[in-house]
mmCIF file with all atom_site columns, C-alpha atoms in Angstrom:
data_model
loop_
_atom_site.group_PDB
_atom_site.id
_atom_site.type_symbol
_atom_site.label_atom_id
_atom_site.label_alt_id
_atom_site.label_comp_id
_atom_site.label_asym_id
_atom_site.label_entity_id
_atom_site.label_seq_id
_atom_site.pdbx_PDB_ins_code
_atom_site.Cartn_x
_atom_site.Cartn_y
_atom_site.Cartn_z
_atom_site.occupancy
_atom_site.B_iso_or_equiv
_atom_site.pdbx_formal_charge
_atom_site.auth_seq_id
_atom_site.auth_comp_id
_atom_site.auth_asym_id
_atom_site.auth_atom_id
_atom_site.pdbx_PDB_model_num
ATOM 1   C CA . MET A 1 1   ? 25.747 -39.351 31.804 1.00 85.00 ? 1422 MET A CA 1
ATOM 2   C CA . PRO A 1 2   ? 26.620 -35.806 32.813 1.00 94.00 ? 1423 PRO A CA 1
ATOM 3   C CA . PRO A 1 3   ? 30.007 -35.307 34.458 1.00 97.00 ? 1424 PRO A CA 1
ATOM 4   C CA . LEU A 1 4   ? 29.995 -35.893 38.221 1.00 98.00 ? 1425 LEU A CA 1
ATOM 5   C CA . ILE A 1 5   ? 31.531 -33.163 40.377 1.00 98.00 ? 1426 ILE A CA 1
ATOM 6   C CA . LEU A 1 6   ? 32.208 -33.216 44.098 1.00 98.00 ? 1427 LEU A CA 1
ATOM 7   C CA . GLY A 1 7   ? 31.738 -29.684 45.375 1.00 98.00 ? 1428 GLY A CA 1
ATOM 8   C CA . SER A 1 8   ? 34.360 -29.916 48.084 1.00 96.00 ? 1429 SER A CA 1
ATOM 9   C CA . THR A 1 9   ? 38.025 -29.391 48.899 1.00 91.00 ? 1430 THR A CA 1
ATOM 10  C CA . SER A 1 10  ? 37.942 -32.121 51.575 1.00 91.00 ? 1431 SER A CA 1
ATOM 11  C CA . ARG A 1 11  ? 40.341 -34.977 50.941 1.00 91.00 ? 1432 ARG A CA 1
ATOM 12  C CA . TYR A 1 12  ? 38.203 -37.118 53.267 1.00 91.00 ? 1433 TYR A CA 1
ATOM 13  C CA . ARG A 1 13  ? 35.113 -36.640 51.099 1.00 96.00 ? 1434 ARG A CA 1
ATOM 14  C CA . ARG A 1 14  ? 37.140 -37.249 47.946 1.00 97.00 ? 1435 ARG A CA 1
ATOM 15  C CA . GLU A 1 15  ? 38.496 -40.532 49.351 1.00 96.00 ? 1436 GLU A CA 1
ATOM 16  C CA . LEU A 1 16  ? 34.997 -41.628 50.359 1.00 97.00 ? 1437 LEU A CA 1
ATOM 17  C CA . LEU A 1 17  ? 33.462 -40.851 46.960 1.00 98.00 ? 1438 LEU A CA 1
ATOM 18  C CA . GLU A 1 18  ? 36.266 -42.822 45.285 1.00 97.00 ? 1439 GLU A CA 1
ATOM 19  C CA . ARG A 1 19  ? 34.824 -45.938 46.964 1.00 97.00 ? 1440 ARG A CA 1
ATOM 20  C CA . LEU A 1 20  ? 31.866 -45.780 44.557 1.00 97.00 ? 1441 LEU A CA 1
ATOM 21  C CA . ARG A 1 21  ? 34.255 -46.204 41.593 1.00 97.00 ? 1442 ARG A CA 1
ATOM 22  C CA . LEU A 1 22  ? 32.613 -43.419 39.628 1.00 97.00 ? 1443 LEU A CA 1
ATOM 23  C CA . PRO A 1 23  ? 34.689 -40.989 37.552 1.00 97.00 ? 1444 PRO A CA 1
ATOM 24  C CA . PHE A 1 24  ? 34.445 -37.528 39.097 1.00 97.00 ? 1445 PHE A CA 1
ATOM 25  C CA . THR A 1 25  ? 36.294 -34.278 39.541 1.00 98.00 ? 1446 THR A CA 1
ATOM 26  C CA . ALA A 1 26  ? 36.323 -31.946 42.548 1.00 98.00 ? 1447 ALA A CA 1
ATOM 27  C CA . ASP A 1 27  ? 35.716 -28.218 42.553 1.00 98.00 ? 1448 ASP A CA 1
ATOM 28  C CA . ALA A 1 28  ? 35.893 -25.861 45.524 1.00 97.00 ? 1449 ALA A CA 1
ATOM 29  C CA . PRO A 1 29  ? 32.550 -24.264 46.381 1.00 98.00 ? 1450 PRO A CA 1
ATOM 30  C CA . ARG A 1 30  ? 32.637 -20.504 46.920 1.00 97.00 ? 1451 ARG A CA 1
ATOM 31  C CA . VAL A 1 31  ? 30.267 -20.367 49.882 1.00 97.00 ? 1452 VAL A CA 1
ATOM 32  C CA . ASP A 1 32  ? 30.345 -18.309 53.082 1.00 96.00 ? 1453 ASP A CA 1
ATOM 33  C CA . GLU A 1 33  ? 30.042 -20.898 55.869 1.00 93.00 ? 1454 GLU A CA 1
ATOM 34  C CA . THR A 1 34  ? 29.162 -18.414 58.621 1.00 93.00 ? 1455 THR A CA 1
ATOM 35  C CA . PRO A 1 35  ? 26.115 -19.583 60.621 1.00 93.00 ? 1456 PRO A CA 1
ATOM 36  C CA . LEU A 1 36  ? 23.032 -17.397 60.446 1.00 95.00 ? 1457 LEU A CA 1
ATOM 37  C CA . PRO A 1 37  ? 21.904 -15.815 63.736 1.00 94.00 ? 1458 PRO A CA 1
ATOM 38  C CA . GLY A 1 38  ? 20.223 -18.494 65.845 1.00 93.00 ? 1459 GLY A CA 1
ATOM 39  C CA . GLU A 1 39  ? 20.732 -21.183 63.199 1.00 95.00 ? 1460 GLU A CA 1
ATOM 40  C CA . ALA A 1 40  ? 20.642 -24.706 64.630 1.00 96.00 ? 1461 ALA A CA 1
ATOM 41  C CA . PRO A 1 41  ? 23.524 -27.056 63.728 1.00 96.00 ? 1462 PRO A CA 1
ATOM 42  C CA . ALA A 1 42  ? 21.239 -29.394 61.723 1.00 97.00 ? 1463 ALA A CA 1
ATOM 43  C CA . ALA A 1 43  ? 19.848 -26.475 59.721 1.00 97.00 ? 1464 ALA A CA 1
ATOM 44  C CA . LEU A 1 44  ? 23.359 -25.082 59.167 1.00 97.00 ? 1465 LEU A CA 1
ATOM 45  C CA . ALA A 1 45  ? 24.705 -28.382 57.807 1.00 96.00 ? 1466 ALA A CA 1
ATOM 46  C CA . THR A 1 46  ? 21.680 -28.812 55.527 1.00 98.00 ? 1467 THR A CA 1
ATOM 47  C CA . ARG A 1 47  ? 21.808 -25.238 54.226 1.00 98.00 ? 1468 ARG A CA 1
ATOM 48  C CA . LEU A 1 48  ? 25.554 -25.372 53.537 1.00 98.00 ? 1469 LEU A CA 1
ATOM 49  C CA . ALA A 1 49  ? 25.464 -28.748 51.765 1.00 98.00 ? 1470 ALA A CA 1
ATOM 50  C CA . LEU A 1 50  ? 22.800 -27.451 49.386 1.00 98.00 ? 1471 LEU A CA 1
ATOM 51  C CA . ALA A 1 51  ? 24.519 -24.067 48.967 1.00 98.00 ? 1472 ALA A CA 1
ATOM 52  C CA . LYS A 1 52  ? 27.799 -25.767 48.046 1.00 98.00 ? 1473 LYS A CA 1
ATOM 53  C CA . ALA A 1 53  ? 26.141 -28.031 45.475 1.00 98.00 ? 1474 ALA A CA 1
ATOM 54  C CA . ARG A 1 54  ? 24.163 -25.132 43.984 1.00 98.00 ? 1475 ARG A CA 1
ATOM 55  C CA . GLU A 1 55  ? 27.189 -22.836 43.769 1.00 98.00 ? 1476 GLU A CA 1
ATOM 56  C CA . VAL A 1 56  ? 29.354 -25.399 41.967 1.00 98.00 ? 1477 VAL A CA 1
ATOM 57  C CA . ALA A 1 57  ? 26.416 -26.359 39.720 1.00 98.00 ? 1478 ALA A CA 1
ATOM 58  C CA . SER A 1 58  ? 25.972 -22.703 38.759 1.00 98.00 ? 1479 SER A CA 1
ATOM 59  C CA . ARG A 1 59  ? 29.450 -22.850 37.211 1.00 97.00 ? 1480 ARG A CA 1
ATOM 60  C CA . HIS A 1 60  ? 28.940 -26.338 35.688 1.00 97.00 ? 1481 HIS A CA 1
ATOM 61  C CA . PRO A 1 61  ? 25.312 -26.374 34.455 1.00 94.00 ? 1482 PRO A CA 1
ATOM 62  C CA . GLY A 1 62  ? 25.754 -29.636 32.532 1.00 95.00 ? 1483 GLY A CA 1
ATOM 63  C CA . ALA A 1 63  ? 27.075 -31.543 35.541 1.00 98.00 ? 1484 ALA A CA 1
ATOM 64  C CA . LEU A 1 64  ? 25.668 -33.550 38.425 1.00 98.00 ? 1485 LEU A CA 1
ATOM 65  C CA . VAL A 1 65  ? 27.062 -31.994 41.619 1.00 98.00 ? 1486 VAL A CA 1
ATOM 66  C CA . ILE A 1 66  ? 27.423 -33.353 45.153 1.00 98.00 ? 1487 ILE A CA 1
ATOM 67  C CA . GLY A 1 67  ? 27.736 -30.942 48.082 1.00 98.00 ? 1488 GLY A CA 1
ATOM 68  C CA . SER A 1 68  ? 28.231 -31.909 51.717 1.00 97.00 ? 1489 SER A CA 1
ATOM 69  C CA . ASP A 1 69  ? 28.754 -30.327 55.101 1.00 95.00 ? 1490 ASP A CA 1
ATOM 70  C CA . GLN A 1 70  ? 29.221 -31.468 58.678 1.00 93.00 ? 1491 GLN A CA 1
ATOM 71  C CA . VAL A 1 71  ? 28.658 -29.649 61.951 1.00 92.00 ? 1492 VAL A CA 1
ATOM 72  C CA . ALA A 1 72  ? 29.199 -31.033 65.442 1.00 92.00 ? 1493 ALA A CA 1
ATOM 73  C CA . ASP A 1 73  ? 26.193 -30.283 67.657 1.00 94.00 ? 1494 ASP A CA 1
ATOM 74  C CA . VAL A 1 74  ? 26.915 -29.780 71.362 1.00 93.00 ? 1495 VAL A CA 1
ATOM 75  C CA . ASP A 1 75  ? 23.810 -28.729 73.281 1.00 91.00 ? 1496 ASP A CA 1
ATOM 76  C CA . GLY A 1 76  ? 22.416 -27.041 70.174 1.00 92.00 ? 1497 GLY A CA 1
ATOM 77  C CA . GLU A 1 77  ? 25.623 -25.103 69.507 1.00 91.00 ? 1498 GLU A CA 1
ATOM 78  C CA . ALA A 1 78  ? 27.490 -25.587 66.238 1.00 91.00 ? 1499 ALA A CA 1
ATOM 79  C CA . ILE A 1 79  ? 31.080 -26.719 66.706 1.00 88.00 ? 1500 ILE A CA 1
ATOM 80  C CA . GLY A 1 80  ? 33.130 -26.569 63.525 1.00 84.00 ? 1501 GLY A CA 1
ATOM 81  C CA . LYS A 1 81  ? 36.723 -27.264 62.558 1.00 87.00 ? 1502 LYS A CA 1
ATOM 82  C CA . PRO A 1 82  ? 39.062 -26.074 65.302 1.00 94.00 ? 1503 PRO A CA 1
ATOM 83  C CA . GLY A 1 83  ? 41.810 -24.748 63.036 1.00 94.00 ? 1504 GLY A CA 1
ATOM 84  C CA . THR A 1 84  ? 44.252 -24.430 65.952 1.00 96.00 ? 1505 THR A CA 1
ATOM 85  C CA . HIS A 1 85  ? 45.649 -26.655 68.674 1.00 97.00 ? 1506 HIS A CA 1
ATOM 86  C CA . GLU A 1 86  ? 44.187 -24.492 71.438 1.00 97.00 ? 1507 GLU A CA 1
ATOM 87  C CA . ARG A 1 87  ? 40.666 -24.634 70.027 1.00 96.00 ? 1508 ARG A CA 1
ATOM 88  C CA . ALA A 1 88  ? 40.976 -28.400 69.510 1.00 96.00 ? 1509 ALA A CA 1
ATOM 89  C CA . VAL A 1 89  ? 41.919 -28.837 73.184 1.00 97.00 ? 1510 VAL A CA 1
ATOM 90  C CA . ALA A 1 90  ? 38.893 -26.757 74.215 1.00 96.00 ? 1511 ALA A CA 1
ATOM 91  C CA . GLN A 1 91  ? 36.576 -28.766 71.941 1.00 95.00 ? 1512 GLN A CA 1
ATOM 92  C CA . LEU A 1 92  ? 37.740 -32.137 73.240 1.00 97.00 ? 1513 LEU A CA 1
ATOM 93  C CA . ARG A 1 93  ? 37.552 -30.994 76.876 1.00 97.00 ? 1514 ARG A CA 1
ATOM 94  C CA . ARG A 1 94  ? 33.985 -29.872 76.270 1.00 96.00 ? 1515 ARG A CA 1
ATOM 95  C CA . MET A 1 95  ? 32.997 -33.145 74.581 1.00 96.00 ? 1516 MET A CA 1
ATOM 96  C CA . SER A 1 96  ? 34.709 -35.403 77.118 1.00 97.00 ? 1517 SER A CA 1
ATOM 97  C CA . GLY A 1 97  ? 32.258 -37.869 78.680 1.00 97.00 ? 1518 GLY A CA 1
ATOM 98  C CA . ARG A 1 98  ? 29.386 -36.619 76.540 1.00 96.00 ? 1519 ARG A CA 1
ATOM 99  C CA . ALA A 1 99  ? 27.256 -37.574 73.577 1.00 96.00 ? 1520 ALA A CA 1
ATOM 100 C CA . VAL A 1 100 ? 27.747 -35.265 70.586 1.00 96.00 ? 1521 VAL A CA 1
ATOM 101 C CA . VAL A 1 101 ? 25.599 -35.324 67.454 1.00 96.00 ? 1522 VAL A CA 1
ATOM 102 C CA . PHE A 1 102 ? 27.529 -34.824 64.229 1.00 94.00 ? 1523 PHE A CA 1
ATOM 103 C CA . GLN A 1 103 ? 25.086 -33.423 61.678 1.00 96.00 ? 1524 GLN A CA 1
ATOM 104 C CA . THR A 1 104 ? 26.226 -34.499 58.209 1.00 96.00 ? 1525 THR A CA 1
ATOM 105 C CA . ALA A 1 105 ? 24.268 -33.349 55.177 1.00 98.00 ? 1526 ALA A CA 1
ATOM 106 C CA . VAL A 1 106 ? 24.638 -34.269 51.509 1.00 98.00 ? 1527 VAL A CA 1
ATOM 107 C CA . ALA A 1 107 ? 22.986 -32.580 48.534 1.00 98.00 ? 1528 ALA A CA 1
ATOM 108 C CA . VAL A 1 108 ? 22.814 -33.537 44.877 1.00 98.00 ? 1529 VAL A CA 1
ATOM 109 C CA . VAL A 1 109 ? 21.989 -30.928 42.227 1.00 98.00 ? 1530 VAL A CA 1
ATOM 110 C CA . ARG A 1 110 ? 21.552 -31.553 38.500 1.00 98.00 ? 1531 ARG A CA 1
ATOM 111 C CA . PRO A 1 111 ? 20.697 -28.269 36.736 1.00 97.00 ? 1532 PRO A CA 1
ATOM 112 C CA . ASP A 1 112 ? 19.852 -29.800 33.335 1.00 96.00 ? 1533 ASP A CA 1
ATOM 113 C CA . THR A 1 113 ? 16.884 -31.692 34.812 1.00 97.00 ? 1534 THR A CA 1
ATOM 114 C CA . GLY A 1 114 ? 16.076 -29.392 37.734 1.00 97.00 ? 1535 GLY A CA 1
ATOM 115 C CA . PHE A 1 115 ? 16.886 -32.170 40.227 1.00 98.00 ? 1536 PHE A CA 1
ATOM 116 C CA . GLU A 1 116 ? 17.811 -30.875 43.677 1.00 98.00 ? 1537 GLU A CA 1
ATOM 117 C CA . GLN A 1 117 ? 17.638 -32.855 46.914 1.00 98.00 ? 1538 GLN A CA 1
ATOM 118 C CA . VAL A 1 118 ? 19.368 -32.792 50.280 1.00 98.00 ? 1539 VAL A CA 1
ATOM 119 C CA . GLU A 1 119 ? 19.493 -35.374 53.083 1.00 98.00 ? 1540 GLU A CA 1
ATOM 120 C CA . ARG A 1 120 ? 20.795 -35.018 56.629 1.00 97.00 ? 1541 ARG A CA 1
ATOM 121 C CA . VAL A 1 121 ? 22.324 -37.896 58.573 1.00 97.00 ? 1542 VAL A CA 1
ATOM 122 C CA . PRO A 1 122 ? 22.784 -37.372 62.323 1.00 97.00 ? 1543 PRO A CA 1
ATOM 123 C CA . VAL A 1 123 ? 25.513 -39.464 63.952 1.00 97.00 ? 1544 VAL A CA 1
ATOM 124 C CA . THR A 1 124 ? 25.627 -39.726 67.749 1.00 97.00 ? 1545 THR A CA 1
ATOM 125 C CA . VAL A 1 125 ? 29.176 -40.038 69.042 1.00 96.00 ? 1546 VAL A CA 1
ATOM 126 C CA . ARG A 1 126 ? 29.794 -40.900 72.670 1.00 97.00 ? 1547 ARG A CA 1
ATOM 127 C CA . PHE A 1 127 ? 33.140 -39.688 73.998 1.00 97.00 ? 1548 PHE A CA 1
ATOM 128 C CA . ARG A 1 128 ? 34.906 -41.405 76.878 1.00 97.00 ? 1549 ARG A CA 1
ATOM 129 C CA . ASP A 1 129 ? 36.019 -39.333 79.847 1.00 98.00 ? 1550 ASP A CA 1
ATOM 130 C CA . LEU A 1 130 ? 39.263 -37.807 78.559 1.00 98.00 ? 1551 LEU A CA 1
ATOM 131 C CA . ASP A 1 131 ? 42.065 -36.370 80.670 1.00 97.00 ? 1552 ASP A CA 1
ATOM 132 C CA . ASP A 1 132 ? 44.274 -33.478 79.549 1.00 97.00 ? 1553 ASP A CA 1
ATOM 133 C CA . ASP A 1 133 ? 47.339 -35.672 78.915 1.00 97.00 ? 1554 ASP A CA 1
ATOM 134 C CA . GLU A 1 134 ? 45.304 -37.974 76.667 1.00 97.00 ? 1555 GLU A CA 1
ATOM 135 C CA . ILE A 1 135 ? 43.859 -35.019 74.737 1.00 97.00 ? 1556 ILE A CA 1
ATOM 136 C CA . GLU A 1 136 ? 47.293 -33.447 74.323 1.00 97.00 ? 1557 GLU A CA 1
ATOM 137 C CA . ARG A 1 137 ? 48.941 -36.661 73.127 1.00 97.00 ? 1558 ARG A CA 1
ATOM 138 C CA . TYR A 1 138 ? 46.122 -37.407 70.680 1.00 97.00 ? 1559 TYR A CA 1
ATOM 139 C CA . LEU A 1 139 ? 46.241 -33.907 69.194 1.00 97.00 ? 1560 LEU A CA 1
ATOM 140 C CA . ARG A 1 140 ? 50.039 -33.944 68.830 1.00 96.00 ? 1561 ARG A CA 1
ATOM 141 C CA . LEU A 1 141 ? 49.895 -37.296 67.021 1.00 96.00 ? 1562 LEU A CA 1
ATOM 142 C CA . GLU A 1 142 ? 46.855 -36.688 64.783 1.00 95.00 ? 1563 GLU A CA 1
ATOM 143 C CA . GLN A 1 143 ? 46.622 -32.894 64.358 1.00 95.00 ? 1564 GLN A CA 1
ATOM 144 C CA . PRO A 1 144 ? 42.909 -33.123 63.400 1.00 93.00 ? 1565 PRO A CA 1
ATOM 145 C CA . TYR A 1 145 ? 42.528 -29.361 63.062 1.00 94.00 ? 1566 TYR A CA 1
ATOM 146 C CA . ASP A 1 146 ? 40.563 -29.688 59.801 1.00 89.00 ? 1567 ASP A CA 1
ATOM 147 C CA . CYS A 1 147 ? 37.911 -31.989 61.324 1.00 87.00 ? 1568 CYS A CA 1
ATOM 148 C CA . ALA A 1 148 ? 34.673 -30.824 62.917 1.00 84.00 ? 1569 ALA A CA 1
ATOM 149 C CA . GLY A 1 149 ? 34.913 -31.522 66.631 1.00 87.00 ? 1570 GLY A CA 1
ATOM 150 C CA . SER A 1 150 ? 38.648 -32.396 66.464 1.00 91.00 ? 1571 SER A CA 1
ATOM 151 C CA . ALA A 1 151 ? 38.119 -36.170 66.391 1.00 86.00 ? 1572 ALA A CA 1
ATOM 152 C CA . LYS A 1 152 ? 38.998 -38.403 63.434 1.00 87.00 ? 1573 LYS A CA 1
ATOM 153 C CA . CYS A 1 153 ? 37.176 -41.688 63.952 1.00 89.00 ? 1574 CYS A CA 1
ATOM 154 C CA . GLU A 1 154 ? 38.929 -43.296 60.974 1.00 87.00 ? 1575 GLU A CA 1
ATOM 155 C CA . THR A 1 155 ? 42.297 -43.156 62.763 1.00 91.00 ? 1576 THR A CA 1
ATOM 156 C CA . LEU A 1 156 ? 43.423 -42.808 66.405 1.00 95.00 ? 1577 LEU A CA 1
ATOM 157 C CA . GLY A 1 157 ? 40.390 -40.705 67.303 1.00 94.00 ? 1578 GLY A CA 1
ATOM 158 C CA . ILE A 1 158 ? 38.352 -43.902 67.492 1.00 95.00 ? 1579 ILE A CA 1
ATOM 159 C CA . ALA A 1 159 ? 40.165 -44.616 70.785 1.00 96.00 ? 1580 ALA A CA 1
ATOM 160 C CA . LEU A 1 160 ? 38.591 -41.480 72.304 1.00 97.00 ? 1581 LEU A CA 1
ATOM 161 C CA . LEU A 1 161 ? 35.102 -42.881 71.817 1.00 97.00 ? 1582 LEU A CA 1
ATOM 162 C CA . SER A 1 162 ? 32.867 -45.372 73.569 1.00 97.00 ? 1583 SER A CA 1
ATOM 163 C CA . ALA A 1 163 ? 30.225 -45.624 70.811 1.00 97.00 ? 1584 ALA A CA 1
ATOM 164 C CA . ILE A 1 164 ? 29.110 -44.404 67.376 1.00 96.00 ? 1585 ILE A CA 1
ATOM 165 C CA . GLU A 1 165 ? 25.419 -44.639 66.485 1.00 97.00 ? 1586 GLU A CA 1
ATOM 166 C CA . SER A 1 166 ? 24.411 -44.180 62.835 1.00 96.00 ? 1587 SER A CA 1
ATOM 167 C CA . ASP A 1 167 ? 22.522 -45.845 60.014 1.00 96.00 ? 1588 ASP A CA 1
ATOM 168 C CA . ASP A 1 168 ? 25.043 -44.603 57.412 1.00 96.00 ? 1589 ASP A CA 1
ATOM 169 C CA . PRO A 1 169 ? 28.542 -45.585 58.570 1.00 91.00 ? 1590 PRO A CA 1
ATOM 170 C CA . THR A 1 170 ? 30.590 -43.150 56.451 1.00 96.00 ? 1591 THR A CA 1
ATOM 171 C CA . ALA A 1 171 ? 28.585 -40.105 57.549 1.00 96.00 ? 1592 ALA A CA 1
ATOM 172 C CA . LEU A 1 172 ? 30.905 -39.390 60.453 1.00 94.00 ? 1593 LEU A CA 1
ATOM 173 C CA . VAL A 1 173 ? 33.926 -39.192 58.127 1.00 92.00 ? 1594 VAL A CA 1
ATOM 174 C CA . GLY A 1 174 ? 32.112 -36.547 56.075 1.00 92.00 ? 1595 GLY A CA 1
ATOM 175 C CA . LEU A 1 175 ? 30.085 -38.103 53.246 1.00 97.00 ? 1596 LEU A CA 1
ATOM 176 C CA . PRO A 1 176 ? 27.191 -40.503 53.961 1.00 98.00 ? 1597 PRO A CA 1
ATOM 177 C CA . LEU A 1 177 ? 27.610 -42.923 51.071 1.00 98.00 ? 1598 LEU A CA 1
ATOM 178 C CA . ILE A 1 178 ? 24.294 -44.737 51.536 1.00 98.00 ? 1599 ILE A CA 1
ATOM 179 C CA . ARG A 1 179 ? 22.366 -41.451 51.213 1.00 98.00 ? 1600 ARG A CA 1
ATOM 180 C CA . THR A 1 180 ? 24.721 -40.199 48.479 1.00 98.00 ? 1601 THR A CA 1
ATOM 181 C CA . SER A 1 181 ? 24.095 -43.348 46.434 1.00 98.00 ? 1602 SER A CA 1
ATOM 182 C CA . ALA A 1 182 ? 20.339 -42.977 46.879 1.00 98.00 ? 1603 ALA A CA 1
ATOM 183 C CA . LEU A 1 183 ? 20.428 -39.329 45.781 1.00 98.00 ? 1604 LEU A CA 1
ATOM 184 C CA . LEU A 1 184 ? 22.587 -40.168 42.756 1.00 98.00 ? 1605 LEU A CA 1
ATOM 185 C CA . ARG A 1 185 ? 20.106 -42.878 41.725 1.00 98.00 ? 1606 ARG A CA 1
ATOM 186 C CA . ALA A 1 186 ? 17.230 -40.419 42.109 1.00 98.00 ? 1607 ALA A CA 1
ATOM 187 C CA . ALA A 1 187 ? 19.151 -37.947 39.920 1.00 98.00 ? 1608 ALA A CA 1
ATOM 188 C CA . GLY A 1 188 ? 19.630 -40.583 37.201 1.00 96.00 ? 1609 GLY A CA 1
ATOM 189 C CA . LEU A 1 189 ? 23.078 -42.011 37.974 1.00 96.00 ? 1610 LEU A CA 1
ATOM 190 C CA . ASP A 1 190 ? 23.134 -45.562 39.329 1.00 96.00 ? 1611 ASP A CA 1
ATOM 191 C CA . PRO A 1 191 ? 26.472 -46.100 41.132 1.00 96.00 ? 1612 PRO A CA 1
ATOM 192 C CA . VAL A 1 192 ? 26.453 -49.882 40.659 1.00 95.00 ? 1613 VAL A CA 1
ATOM 193 C CA . ARG A 1 193 ? 25.613 -49.727 36.951 1.00 94.00 ? 1614 ARG A CA 1
ATOM 194 C CA . GLN A 1 194 ? 27.993 -46.825 36.243 1.00 92.00 ? 1615 GLN A CA 1
ATOM 195 C CA . ALA A 1 195 ? 30.957 -47.966 38.382 1.00 91.00 ? 1616 ALA A CA 1
ATOM 196 C CA . ARG A 1 196 ? 34.266 -48.608 36.648 1.00 91.00 ? 1617 ARG A CA 1
#
């Protein structure tokens, strides 16, 4: 089998991929993540996942490369990683009491066979009505400034939510493992048969 590479610097995606028990390395994709003018969040996530996989594959032509991206979609507007406390507060205030669609996309590229596919997994997240004290306390405890939409469902952020609706449960954390496994099989790597 060709070497498997995760085209990502995300520790969350790395931890998720480790669940498949496949040997892999990670390499940072060199991709400009700026949205195109008028680009919808779903299109942005799909384009970036494929761009990341292609860019890493261009430097590792004998490898099988996974790329992924996630964008929070609020009324058709892309909401990314907040980066700062102030932006995280603004994001959570805006999402309070609302349904937000997290658009998660995964791409698999294998240059030696010409294989290239991308899948998008929308996850609807329903936020409870949040007050400012609750938002402030959550952010001080979790500091989720590297997470799209400022909410980490795998830790305390789950308490901010009333529901998560998805057919691929790890998509919200950043890598939809059901779709990833299907794409890997299609590319010639069977996770169950190759697991260690």
